[in-house]
Coordinates of N, CA and C in Angstrom, one line a residue:
V1 N 214.4 110.0 221.0 CA 214.8 109.7 222.4 C 216.3 109.3 222.5
Q2 N 216.7 108.6 221.5 CA 218.1 108.2 221.5 C 219.0 109.4 221.3
A3 N 218.6 110.4 220.5 CA 219.3 111.6 220.3 C 219.5 112.4 221.6
V4 N 218.4 112.4 222.4 CA 218.4 113.1 223.7 C 219.3 112.4 224.7
E5 N 219.3 111.0 224.7 CA 220.1 110.3 225.6 C 221.6 110.4 225.5
V6 N 222.0 110.9 224.3 CA 223.4 111.1 224.1 C 223.9 112.2 225.0
S7 N 223.1 113.2 225.2 CA 223.5 114.4 226.0 C 222.3 114.9 226.8
V8 N 221.9 114.1 227.9 CA 220.7 114.4 228.6 C 220.7 115.8 229.3
V9 N 221.8 116.1 230.0 CA 221.8 117.3 230.8 C 221.8 118.5 229.8
H10 N 222.5 118.4 228.7 CA 222.5 119.5 227.7 C 221.1 119.8 227.2
W11 N 220.3 118.8 226.9 CA 219.0 119.0 226.3 C 218.0 119.4 227.4
C12 N 218.2 118.9 228.6 CA 217.3 119.3 229.7 C 217.4 120.8 229.9
C13 N 218.6 121.4 229.8 CA 218.9 122.8 230.0 C 218.7 123.7 228.8
H14 N 218.4 123.1 227.7 CA 218.2 123.8 226.4 C 216.8 124.4 226.3
A15 N 216.7 125.6 225.8 CA 215.4 126.3 225.7 C 214.4 125.5 225.0
F16 N 214.7 124.8 223.9 CA 213.7 124.0 223.2 C 213.8 122.5 223.5
G17 N 215.1 122.1 223.8 CA 215.2 120.7 224.1 C 214.5 120.3 225.4
T18 N 214.4 121.2 226.3 CA 213.7 120.9 227.6 C 212.2 120.5 227.3
R19 N 211.6 121.0 226.3 CA 210.2 120.7 226.0 C 210.1 119.2 225.5
V20 N 211.1 118.9 224.7 CA 211.1 117.5 224.2 C 211.3 116.5 225.3
V21 N 212.3 116.8 226.2 CA 212.5 115.9 227.3 C 211.3 115.8 228.2
Q22 N 210.6 116.9 228.5 CA 209.4 116.9 229.3 C 208.3 116.0 228.7
R23 N 208.1 116.1 227.4 CA 207.1 115.3 226.7 C 207.5 113.8 226.8
V24 N 208.8 113.5 226.6 CA 209.2 112.1 226.7 C 208.9 111.6 228.1
I25 N 209.2 112.3 229.1 CA 209.0 111.9 230.5 C 207.5 111.8 230.8
Q26 N 206.7 112.6 230.3 CA 205.3 112.6 230.6 C 204.5 111.6 229.8
Y27 N 204.9 111.2 228.6 CA 204.0 110.4 227.8 C 204.6 109.0 227.4
L28 N 205.9 108.8 227.5 CA 206.4 107.5 227.1 C 206.4 106.6 228.3
P29 N 206.3 105.3 228.1 CA 206.4 104.3 229.2 C 207.6 104.4 230.0
E30 N 207.6 104.1 231.3 CA 208.7 104.2 232.2 C 209.9 103.5 231.7
A31 N 209.8 102.3 231.1 CA 210.9 101.6 230.6 C 211.7 102.3 229.5
R32 N 210.9 103.1 228.7 CA 211.5 103.7 227.6 C 212.3 105.0 228.0
C33 N 211.9 105.6 229.0 CA 212.6 106.8 229.4 C 213.4 106.7 230.8
D34 N 213.6 105.4 231.2 CA 214.3 105.1 232.5 C 215.7 105.7 232.5
F35 N 216.4 105.5 231.4 CA 217.8 106.0 231.4 C 217.8 107.5 231.5
L36 N 217.0 108.2 230.7 CA 216.9 109.6 230.7 C 216.6 110.2 232.1
I37 N 215.6 109.6 232.8 CA 215.2 110.0 234.1 C 216.4 109.8 235.1
S38 N 217.0 108.6 235.0 CA 218.1 108.3 235.9 C 219.3 109.3 235.8
V39 N 219.6 109.7 234.6 CA 220.7 110.7 234.4 C 220.3 112.0 234.9
A40 N 219.0 112.4 234.7 CA 218.5 113.7 235.2 C 218.6 113.7 236.7
L41 N 218.2 112.7 237.4 CA 218.2 112.6 238.8 C 219.6 112.6 239.4
Q42 N 220.6 112.1 238.6 CA 222.0 112.1 239.0 C 222.6 113.5 238.9
N43 N 221.9 114.4 238.2 CA 222.4 115.8 238.0 C 221.4 116.8 238.5
L44 N 220.7 116.5 239.6 CA 219.7 117.5 240.2 C 220.3 118.8 240.5
E45 N 221.5 118.8 241.0 CA 222.2 120.1 241.4 C 222.3 121.0 240.2
V46 N 222.6 120.5 239.1 CA 222.7 121.3 237.8 C 221.4 121.7 237.3
L47 N 220.4 120.8 237.2 CA 219.1 121.0 236.6 C 218.3 122.0 237.5
V48 N 218.4 121.9 238.8 CA 217.6 122.8 239.6 C 218.1 124.3 239.5
Q49 N 219.3 124.5 239.2 CA 219.9 125.8 239.0 C 219.7 126.3 237.6
S50 N 219.2 125.5 236.7 CA 219.0 125.9 235.3 C 217.6 126.4 235.1
E51 N 217.5 127.5 234.3 CA 216.2 128.0 234.0 C 215.2 127.0 233.3
F52 N 215.8 126.2 232.5 CA 214.9 125.2 231.8 C 215.0 123.8 232.4
G53 N 216.2 123.5 233.0 CA 216.3 122.2 233.6 C 215.4 121.9 234.8
C54 N 215.0 123.0 235.4 CA 214.1 122.9 236.6 C 212.7 122.4 236.2
F55 N 212.3 122.7 234.9 CA 211.1 122.2 234.4 C 211.1 120.7 234.3
V56 N 212.2 120.1 233.9 CA 212.4 118.7 233.7 C 212.2 118.0 235.1
V57 N 212.8 118.5 236.1 CA 212.7 118.0 237.4 C 211.3 118.0 237.9
Q58 N 210.6 119.1 237.6 CA 209.1 119.2 238.0 C 208.3 118.1 237.2
A59 N 208.6 117.9 236.0 CA 207.9 116.9 235.2 C 208.1 115.5 235.8
I60 N 209.3 115.2 236.2 CA 209.6 113.9 236.8 C 208.8 113.7 238.1
L61 N 208.9 114.8 238.9 CA 208.2 114.8 240.3 C 206.7 114.6 240.1
E62 N 206.1 115.2 239.1 CA 204.7 115.1 239.0 C 204.2 113.8 238.4
T63 N 204.9 113.2 237.5 CA 204.4 112.1 236.7 C 205.0 110.7 237.1
H64 N 206.1 110.7 237.9 CA 206.7 109.4 238.2 C 206.8 109.3 239.7
S65 N 205.8 108.7 240.3 CA 205.7 108.7 241.8 C 206.8 107.8 242.4
D66 N 207.4 106.9 241.6 CA 208.4 106.0 242.2 C 209.8 106.8 242.2
R67 N 209.9 107.9 241.6 CA 211.1 108.7 241.7 C 211.0 109.9 242.6
R68 N 209.9 110.1 243.2 CA 209.7 111.3 244.0 C 210.6 111.4 245.3
H69 N 210.8 110.2 245.8 CA 211.7 110.1 247.0 C 213.0 110.7 246.8
T70 N 213.6 110.5 245.6 CA 214.9 111.0 245.3 C 214.9 112.5 245.2
I71 N 213.9 113.1 244.6 CA 213.8 114.5 244.4 C 213.5 115.2 245.7
L72 N 212.5 114.6 246.5 CA 212.2 115.2 247.8 C 213.4 115.1 248.8
S73 N 214.2 114.1 248.7 CA 215.4 114.0 249.5 C 216.4 115.1 249.2
F74 N 216.4 115.5 247.9 CA 217.3 116.6 247.5 C 216.7 117.9 247.9
V75 N 215.4 118.1 247.7 CA 214.8 119.4 247.9 C 214.7 119.8 249.4
L76 N 214.2 118.9 250.2 CA 213.9 119.2 251.6 C 215.0 119.8 252.4
P77 N 216.2 119.2 252.4 CA 217.3 119.8 253.2 C 217.7 121.2 252.6
R78 N 217.4 121.5 251.4 CA 217.7 122.8 250.8 C 216.5 123.7 250.6
M79 N 215.5 123.4 251.3 CA 214.2 124.0 251.1 C 214.2 125.5 251.2
V80 N 214.9 126.1 252.2 CA 214.9 127.5 252.4 C 215.6 128.2 251.2
S81 N 216.8 127.8 250.9 CA 217.6 128.4 249.8 C 216.9 128.3 248.5
L82 N 216.3 127.1 248.2 CA 215.6 126.9 246.9 C 214.3 127.8 246.9
S83 N 213.7 127.9 248.0 CA 212.4 128.7 248.0 C 212.7 130.2 247.7
M84 N 213.9 130.6 247.9 CA 214.2 132.1 247.7 C 214.8 132.3 246.3
D85 N 214.8 131.2 245.5 CA 215.3 131.3 244.1 C 214.1 131.4 243.2
K86 N 214.1 132.3 242.2 CA 213.0 132.5 241.3 C 212.5 131.2 240.6
R87 N 213.5 130.4 240.1 CA 213.1 129.2 239.4 C 212.8 128.0 240.3
A88 N 213.7 127.8 241.2 CA 213.6 126.6 242.1 C 212.4 126.7 243.1
S89 N 212.0 127.9 243.4 CA 210.8 128.1 244.3 C 209.6 127.4 243.7
K90 N 209.5 127.3 242.4 CA 208.3 126.6 241.8 C 208.4 125.1 242.0
L91 N 209.6 124.6 242.0 CA 209.8 123.2 242.3 C 209.5 122.9 243.7
V92 N 209.8 123.8 244.7 CA 209.5 123.6 246.1 C 208.0 123.6 246.3
E93 N 207.3 124.5 245.6 CA 205.8 124.6 245.7 C 205.2 123.3 245.2
L94 N 205.7 122.7 244.2 CA 205.2 121.4 243.7 C 205.5 120.3 244.6
A95 N 206.7 120.3 245.2 CA 207.1 119.2 246.1 C 206.2 119.2 247.4
L96 N 205.7 120.3 247.8 CA 204.9 120.4 249.0 C 203.6 119.6 248.8
R97 N 203.2 119.4 247.6 CA 202.0 118.6 247.4 C 202.1 117.1 247.7
F98 N 203.4 116.6 247.7 CA 203.6 115.2 247.9 C 204.3 114.9 249.3
L99 N 204.2 115.8 250.2 CA 204.8 115.5 251.5 C 203.8 114.7 252.4
S100 N 204.3 113.8 253.1 CA 203.4 113.0 254.1 C 203.1 113.9 255.3
P101 N 202.1 113.6 256.1 CA 201.8 114.4 257.3 C 203.0 114.5 258.2
S102 N 203.8 113.5 258.4 CA 205.0 113.6 259.2 C 206.0 114.5 258.6
Q103 N 206.2 114.5 257.3 CA 207.1 115.4 256.7 C 206.6 116.9 256.8
Q104 N 205.3 117.1 256.7 CA 204.7 118.4 256.9 C 205.0 118.9 258.3
D105 N 204.8 118.1 259.2 CA 205.0 118.4 260.6 C 206.5 118.7 260.9
G106 N 207.4 117.9 260.4 CA 208.8 118.1 260.5 C 209.2 119.4 259.9
M107 N 208.7 119.8 258.8 CA 209.0 121.0 258.1 C 208.6 122.2 258.9
V108 N 207.4 122.2 259.5 CA 206.9 123.3 260.3 C 207.8 123.5 261.5
T109 N 208.1 122.4 262.2 CA 209.0 122.4 263.4 C 210.3 123.1 263.0
W110 N 210.9 122.7 261.9 CA 212.2 123.2 261.5 C 212.1 124.7 261.1
L111 N 211.0 125.1 260.4 CA 210.9 126.5 260.0 C 210.6 127.5 261.1
V112 N 209.9 127.0 262.2 CA 209.5 127.9 263.2 C 210.5 128.0 264.3
H113 N 211.6 127.2 264.3 CA 212.6 127.3 265.3 C 213.3 128.7 265.2
R114 N 213.4 129.3 266.4 CA 214.0 130.6 266.4 C 215.5 130.6 266.6
Y115 N 216.1 131.4 265.8 CA 217.6 131.6 265.9 C 217.7 133.1 266.3
E116 N 219.0 133.5 266.4 CA 219.2 134.9 266.9 C 218.7 135.9 265.9
C117 N 218.7 135.5 264.6 CA 218.2 136.5 263.6 C 216.7 136.2 263.3
G118 N 216.1 135.4 264.1 CA 214.7 135.1 263.8 C 214.4 133.7 263.2
S119 N 213.2 133.4 262.9 CA 212.9 132.1 262.4 C 213.1 132.1 260.8
Q120 N 213.3 130.9 260.3 CA 213.4 130.8 258.8 C 212.0 131.0 258.2
L121 N 210.9 130.7 258.9 CA 209.6 131.0 258.4 C 209.4 132.5 258.1
R122 N 209.8 133.3 259.0 CA 209.7 134.7 258.8 C 210.6 135.2 257.6
M123 N 211.7 134.6 257.5 CA 212.6 135.0 256.4 C 212.0 134.6 255.1
L124 N 211.4 133.5 255.0 CA 210.7 133.1 253.8 C 209.5 134.0 253.5
A125 N 208.7 134.3 254.5 CA 207.6 135.2 254.4 C 207.9 136.6 253.9
N126 N 209.1 137.0 254.2 CA 209.6 138.3 253.8 C 210.3 138.3 252.5
D127 N 210.4 137.2 251.9 CA 211.2 137.0 250.6 C 210.3 137.2 249.4
E128 N 210.9 137.7 248.3 CA 210.1 137.9 247.1 C 209.5 136.6 246.5
Y129 N 210.2 135.5 246.6 CA 209.7 134.3 246.1 C 209.3 133.3 247.2
G130 N 210.0 133.4 248.3 CA 209.7 132.5 249.5 C 208.3 132.7 250.0
N131 N 207.7 133.9 249.8 CA 206.3 134.1 250.3 C 205.3 133.3 249.6
F132 N 205.6 133.0 248.3 CA 204.7 132.1 247.5 C 204.8 130.7 248.0
V133 N 206.0 130.2 248.5 CA 206.1 128.9 249.0 C 205.3 128.8 250.3
V134 N 205.4 129.8 251.2 CA 204.6 129.8 252.4 C 203.1 129.7 252.1
Q135 N 202.7 130.5 251.1 CA 201.3 130.4 250.7 C 200.9 129.0 250.2
A136 N 201.8 128.4 249.5 CA 201.6 127.0 249.1 C 201.5 126.0 250.2
M137 N 202.3 126.3 251.3 CA 202.2 125.4 252.5 C 200.8 125.6 253.1
L138 N 200.3 126.8 253.2 CA 199.0 127.0 253.7 C 197.9 126.3 252.9
D139 N 198.1 126.2 251.6 CA 197.2 125.5 250.7 C 197.2 124.0 250.9
H140 N 198.4 123.4 251.0 CA 198.5 122.0 250.9 C 198.6 121.3 252.3
F141 N 199.1 122.0 253.3 CA 199.2 121.3 254.6 C 197.8 121.1 255.2
Q142 N 197.7 120.0 256.0 CA 196.4 119.6 256.6 C 196.6 119.4 258.1
G143 N 195.5 119.4 258.8 CA 195.5 119.0 260.2 C 196.4 119.8 261.1
E144 N 197.1 119.1 262.0 CA 198.0 119.7 262.9 C 199.1 120.5 262.3
P145 N 199.8 120.0 261.3 CA 200.8 120.9 260.6 C 200.2 122.2 260.1
H146 N 199.0 122.2 259.5 CA 198.4 123.4 259.1 C 198.1 124.4 260.2
R147 N 197.6 123.8 261.3 CA 197.2 124.6 262.5 C 198.5 125.3 263.1
R148 N 199.6 124.5 263.2 CA 200.8 125.1 263.8 C 201.4 126.1 262.9
L149 N 201.3 125.9 261.6 CA 201.9 126.9 260.6 C 201.0 128.2 260.7
H150 N 199.7 128.0 260.7 CA 198.8 129.2 260.8 C 199.1 130.0 262.0
Q151 N 199.2 129.3 263.1 CA 199.5 130.0 264.4 C 200.9 130.7 264.4
A152 N 201.9 130.0 263.9 CA 203.2 130.6 263.8 C 203.2 131.9 262.9
L153 N 202.5 131.8 261.8 CA 202.5 133.0 260.9 C 201.8 134.2 261.6
L154 N 200.7 133.9 262.3 CA 200.0 135.0 263.0 C 201.0 135.7 264.0
E155 N 201.9 134.9 264.6 CA 202.8 135.4 265.6 C 204.0 136.1 265.0
E156 N 204.4 135.6 263.8 CA 205.6 136.1 263.2 C 205.5 137.3 262.3
I157 N 204.3 137.4 261.6 CA 204.1 138.4 260.6 C 203.3 139.5 261.2
H158 N 203.7 140.7 260.9 CA 203.0 141.9 261.5 C 202.8 142.9 260.4
V159 N 201.7 143.7 260.5 CA 201.5 144.8 259.5 C 202.7 145.8 259.7
G160 N 203.2 146.2 258.5 CA 204.3 147.1 258.5 C 205.6 146.4 258.2
D161 N 205.6 145.0 258.2 CA 206.8 144.3 257.7 C 206.9 144.5 256.2
Q162 N 207.9 143.8 255.6 CA 208.1 144.0 254.2 C 206.9 143.6 253.4
S163 N 206.7 144.2 252.3 CA 205.5 144.1 251.5 C 205.1 142.7 251.1
Y164 N 206.2 141.9 250.9 CA 205.9 140.5 250.3 C 205.0 139.7 251.3
N165 N 205.2 139.9 252.6 CA 204.4 139.0 253.5 C 203.0 139.6 253.6
Q166 N 202.7 140.7 253.1 CA 201.3 141.2 253.2 C 200.3 140.3 252.4
Y167 N 200.9 139.6 251.4 CA 200.0 138.6 250.6 C 199.7 137.5 251.6
I168 N 200.6 137.1 252.4 CA 200.3 136.0 253.4 C 199.3 136.5 254.4
L169 N 199.4 137.7 254.9 CA 198.5 138.3 255.8 C 197.1 138.3 255.2
A170 N 197.0 138.6 253.9 CA 195.7 138.6 253.3 C 195.1 137.2 253.2
T171 N 196.0 136.2 253.0 CA 195.5 134.8 252.9 C 195.0 134.4 254.3
L172 N 195.8 134.7 255.4 CA 195.4 134.4 256.7 C 194.0 135.0 257.1
Q173 N 193.8 136.3 256.7 CA 192.6 136.9 256.9 C 191.4 136.3 256.2
K174 N 191.6 135.8 255.0 CA 190.6 135.1 254.3 C 190.2 133.8 255.0
M175 N 191.3 133.1 255.5 CA 191.0 131.9 256.2 C 190.2 132.1 257.5
E176 N 190.5 133.2 258.2 CA 189.8 133.6 259.4 C 188.3 133.8 259.0
V177 N 188.1 134.5 257.9 CA 186.7 134.8 257.5 C 186.0 133.5 257.1
G178 N 186.7 132.6 256.4 CA 186.2 131.4 256.0 C 185.8 130.5 257.1
L179 N 186.6 130.5 258.2 CA 186.3 129.7 259.4 C 185.1 130.2 260.2
S180 N 184.9 131.6 260.2 CA 183.8 132.1 261.0 C 182.5 132.1 260.2
R181 N 182.6 132.2 258.9 CA 181.3 132.3 258.1 C 180.4 131.1 258.3
P182 N 180.8 129.9 258.3 CA 179.8 128.8 258.5 C 179.0 128.9 259.8
D183 N 179.7 129.4 260.9 CA 179.0 129.6 262.1 C 177.9 130.7 262.0
R184 N 178.2 131.8 261.3 CA 177.2 132.8 261.1 C 176.0 132.3 260.3
Q185 N 176.4 131.5 259.2 CA 175.3 130.9 258.4 C 174.4 129.9 259.1
Q186 N 175.1 129.2 260.0 CA 174.4 128.2 260.8 C 173.4 128.9 261.7
K187 N 173.8 130.0 262.3 CA 172.9 130.7 263.2 C 171.7 131.3 262.4
K188 N 171.9 131.8 261.2 CA 170.9 132.3 260.3 C 169.9 131.2 260.0
N189 N 170.4 130.0 259.6 CA 169.5 128.9 259.2 C 168.7 128.4 260.4
S190 N 169.3 128.3 261.6 CA 168.6 127.9 262.8 C 167.5 128.9 263.1
K191 N 167.8 130.2 262.9 CA 166.8 131.2 263.3 C 165.6 131.1 262.3
K192 N 165.9 130.8 261.0 CA 164.8 130.7 260.0 C 164.0 129.4 260.3
K193 N 164.6 128.4 260.7 CA 163.9 127.1 261.0 C 163.0 127.4 262.2
W194 N 163.4 128.1 263.2 CA 162.6 128.4 264.4 C 161.4 129.2 264.0
K195 N 161.5 130.0 263.0 CA 160.3 130.8 262.6 C 159.4 130.0 261.7
G196 N 159.7 128.8 261.4 CA 158.8 127.9 260.7 C 159.0 128.0 259.2
R197 N 160.0 128.7 258.7 CA 160.2 128.8 257.3 C 160.8 127.5 256.7
G198 N 160.6 127.4 255.4 CA 161.2 126.3 254.7 C 162.7 126.5 254.5
P199 N 163.4 125.5 254.0 CA 164.9 125.6 253.8 C 165.2 126.8 252.8
S200 N 166.2 127.5 253.2 CA 166.6 128.7 252.4 C 167.5 128.2 251.2
R201 N 167.6 129.0 250.2 CA 168.5 128.8 249.1 C 170.0 128.8 249.6
P202 N 170.7 127.8 249.3 CA 172.1 127.8 249.7 C 172.9 128.9 249.1
S203 N 173.6 129.6 249.9 CA 174.4 130.7 249.4 C 175.8 130.2 249.0
S204 N 176.3 130.9 247.9 CA 177.7 130.5 247.4 C 178.7 131.0 248.4
V205 N 179.8 130.3 248.5 CA 180.8 130.6 249.5 C 182.0 131.3 248.7
V206 N 182.3 132.4 249.1 CA 183.4 133.2 248.4 C 184.7 132.6 248.8
Q207 N 185.5 132.1 247.9 CA 186.8 131.5 248.2 C 187.8 132.6 248.5

């Protein structure tokens, strides 16, 4: 650990050193790796742009809840540009898991706002990496933020747009099927009950 602390940023961005740093962050007590984490967080701009440094930021975000606010404060204002980057988009996907309901709602409001060139949501949906972030939002957002996001995507994305957002269309279609399937199953069960039959074998739900 002492060897790493001599040059934290260098080892975070090193192809093999990054693995050592991640293990230190994940398994050592907070007090033992506090200096390393503090230096890493002071250099988020550099680490997020690094192929290997980004993994260190993800390790901190996932395992040290008391440091998440610092990372989220860095990621959220840069969410669109980071989402369109091959490496940083994975950090954004992870960050979405730790947003509060109010943060989710604020993000949706910001993304669906229409500019002359269209909304940022549509820009992400049409992007090679941004579309994965949008899919992650659909997975992790709940309640009203999820409903607003779902509705906005139905309005923004159309068949014939760029191919990347077709994955999102497929996700939306699966959600529509998932929402309607319980209603159909309930009707079947009620009909069987009316005929006097016993309880039917529960059917598996296709995710």
